[in-house]
Amino acid sequence: MAHFTCEVVYRGIFQKNLAARICRGIVLSARKAGRWGIAFGRYGDSPQRNGIPAKDFAIVADTQEELEQNMARYEPKEVDVTICVDDTLSKGVESWAWYGLQPINRLTVPNGTVLMTSLQSPADLLKDIHKKEAPYNLALIPAKASFSGLWVYKEDHTEARILGALAKIQPGFLSLDAVCAAIQEAEWGSELKAASARKAFERLESRPVKITEGNAETPFSFEKPKWWEMREGVSIPAIPIGKPMEGGKGYVPERNPYFKKFTTRTMRPVIDFDKCVKCTLCWLQCPDSCFDVTPDGLYDANMESCCGCGVCEAVCPAKDCVTMVREDAFEDNASQWEMWRRDKPAYMTWMGDKIASKQHVVRSHGFRFRGQYEEEIKQSLDQGGTEITAGIPGENAVGKQR
Amino acid sequence: MAVETKTPAPGTMATDDREMLISGSEACAEALTLADLDVVTAYPIRPYDTVMQAIAKKIANGQLEAEYIVAEGEHSQFEIVKHASTVGARVFCGSSGVGWMYAMECLTVTPPLRVPMVCMVGNRALDDPGAFGVEHNDALTVRDLGWLLIWVDTAQEMLDTTLLAYRIAEDRRVFLPIAISADGAFLTHSQAIVQVPTRAKVDKFLPPYNRGDLQLHPDNPITVAPQANEDWVIEIRRQNNEAMNRAYTVIEEAYADFRKTFGRGPENPWFEEYMTEDAEVILMGMGTISLPFKVGIRNMRAKGMKVGLIRPRWFRPFPTEKMVAALQGAKAIGVIDRDYSFGSPFGSGVVANEIRAAMYNADKRPPLLSFICGLGGREVTLEDVYKATDLCFEAAKSGKSPLKTQWLGVRE
């Protein structure tokens, strides 16, 4: 009797189809060895809409009865493998907003595996991944966060590579042949994707993580109120008025203590204060009241509340003033404005480094020109998958072509 | 059209009350005027539309100063008053039959927001067919949503209940919406002599609506109905349940105060008892169906048959203990539903199933017979009454209830 449990931590909406396909692939692959399984999502409205962390799970077991034993709870309390398909989540998962911050490895069993797609080194990732009181393995598939799961599935082979990697991590449950057979038989299957799975199997790098390694910060948590402590009428009081800054010249709004913070963003704004025209649009439009008004009339994005939505970048009329930058480029939540005021040349160097790779053609959430995603897919396929050649349809299942 | 009579009627009427010959709907509009309504929405559907016409006339005549908002449908209509109520307006709205159903989304979200909306349901059969006659299934659909639900019998009771409804719903301990059910045609469209109290007396009975810390106002910035995740839902439901439980006390207090202020009104708010003291058979039915039953009971009593009637008023909250106690002396109970619950236990009506559930833990459980009668506004005849009663006496004799539901007055 044996079972295998796996979670896929993903960016809600952007990766929901990807996560579902990974879990589906796990069950289908395990079925090749006569096992039973279930793939399910921990649904929530907010993550499904906003790109907030969400989870899908796959459980496979030798018998149906054993499978039920492991399904009789809303979500697994521990998993053999944690799969994370967006490495900005290595800072922790603030799932469903109200539970507080869960380290990405929280559910991983001792000596289990955290499998991530990332272009970062294990050392860089471990600056963000919280310490765990048991050793585990960190396995990496070199790839950027896949955006293929939004609404329709855009092929970038991420799910095939994850499945190939899993065959290496858990050979007792998923053999590489079973994975490849499942990929070919599934509705998204093709020989090309099976080749990607094999490549990931061969190239997967894994290293043990000691209990001394990782981010030493204590994750924050929230108290949830009892029914008689909650305000009636599904109502919540407004947050208090904020506090003045530097003798009333600036202003820091109060933030809702229950609202999600720190971890839910993939990007954050980097601001060139010299280019700011003080139009107030970022301050007005920010859905999370993230901006502090500085004494010199500038707007400083407070990283405690920023969800990384990119509205500030979109509404800013000044060219190159607000630039959204990948969250993994940052190690702390320090004030950019304070950095800038303290040492402007040093700030310009820091900022130039952060926004160096950004080409400001069209502003959007991480994509700045048409075709950028395709270019990046190619790049990441070169590092792990097989390049998708022209002429192959997205949904290229053999079964569908019959 | 309301006809005001000049001469005071004899009887118990307080000297400063006016007497008017008005329909149930107009009686409701009188009460709304006395209650100094702030916002009313309107979208026509028979038989409810008689109320909105009566209010429009009140406003046009300068008797009532209120916002009269014509909505483009029932869905908007109920949303408008819901929002008006959150800013502290005393509101009224209503509908009938499928119009009520069209507003179902809004009706669903009103109780969790603790909005003390007062509504009238002019009970009407649910289309198709497009029938205007009374059935109670329209109002009964909100049975499990957190609405307070009451059925009235006469135009006088319509007026009194409307005043009571604001008093109960707007009590901070409750803050739940109320649907006052009035039988289409029989009550909404027939005129009866009604005692209309003075504004001064109503002011004494009905304090201004004070939403307190739940009021949407710039001085009290709050968010109402934010997006909440699943880990808040059961707590919100529990809060609603507590409010529903508190309504029992508030209802009894309000009726006691009503009697004190206006010199009329029932001792027992929950249900009317008619000739039940020594009754071996107790018949039960809501709304205007009581009339043929009362007449039938009088005729049967003349023949020495010990039969009485219980007419439930409040259906939510349901007066379990009091109802069970009132039924303990009966040898058989006959519940006559002007509604149906297809596929329910024994294919009974909603009220019959509810009474059965209430009686399950009772010391004595007399045989209970379920009847469906008068659907779509069909006349409930004295023959129907006698037939139901005869079946009840048979069950009383045998001590067994025929579980099958009887449909009375249906063409066979």
Coordinates of C-alpha atoms in Angstrom, one line a residue, chain A residues 42-47 49 74 95-99 223-239 258, chain B residues 111-114 172-173 211 213-215 220-232 234-236 238-239 242-243 246:
Chain A
R42 CA -8.5 24.3 -4.1
Y43 CA -10.9 26.8 -5.6
G44 CA -11.2 30.3 -4.4
D45 CA -12.7 33.3 -6.1
S46 CA -9.9 35.7 -5.4
P47 CA -7.0 33.6 -6.7
R49 CA -9.4 36.2 -10.6
Y74 CA -10.3 19.6 2.0
S95 CA -3.0 31.7 -0.2
W96 CA -6.7 32.8 -0.1
A97 CA -5.5 36.0 1.5
W98 CA -6.6 35.3 5.1
Y99 CA -4.4 32.5 6.4
E223 CA -6.3 35.7 13.6
K224 CA -9.6 34.9 12.1
P225 CA -12.6 36.3 14.1
K226 CA -15.3 34.2 15.7
W227 CA -18.8 34.7 14.4
W228 CA -19.8 36.9 17.3
E229 CA -16.7 39.0 16.9
M230 CA -17.5 39.8 13.3
R231 CA -19.4 42.9 12.4
E232 CA -22.9 42.2 11.3
G233 CA -24.4 42.8 7.8
V234 CA -21.3 41.6 5.9
S235 CA -19.7 45.0 6.6
I236 CA -16.2 46.1 7.5
P237 CA -15.2 49.4 8.9
A238 CA -13.0 51.7 6.9
I239 CA -9.4 51.6 7.7
Y258 CA -6.3 41.8 7.1
Chain B
P111 CA -30.7 39.0 4.7
P112 CA -26.9 38.6 5.0
L113 CA -26.5 42.4 4.6
R114 CA -29.1 42.7 7.5
R172 CA -31.3 46.4 15.9
R173 CA -31.6 42.9 17.3
R211 CA -29.0 51.8 11.3
D213 CA -22.8 51.6 13.0
L214 CA -24.0 49.8 9.9
Q215 CA -25.2 52.9 8.2
N220 CA -19.2 56.3 9.2
P221 CA -17.1 54.9 6.4
I222 CA -17.7 51.2 6.0
T223 CA -17.7 48.7 3.2
V224 CA -20.8 46.6 2.8
A225 CA -20.7 43.2 1.1
P226 CA -17.0 43.1 0.2
Q227 CA -15.6 40.0 -1.6
A228 CA -15.2 37.4 1.1
N229 CA -13.6 34.0 0.9
E230 CA -15.1 30.8 2.1
D231 CA -13.6 31.1 5.5
W232 CA -16.1 33.8 6.4
I234 CA -20.4 30.0 8.0
E235 CA -19.8 32.8 10.5
I236 CA -22.1 35.1 8.5
R238 CA -24.5 31.9 12.1
Q239 CA -25.0 35.6 12.6
E242 CA -28.9 34.5 15.7
A243 CA -30.8 37.4 14.4
R246 CA -33.8 37.1 18.4

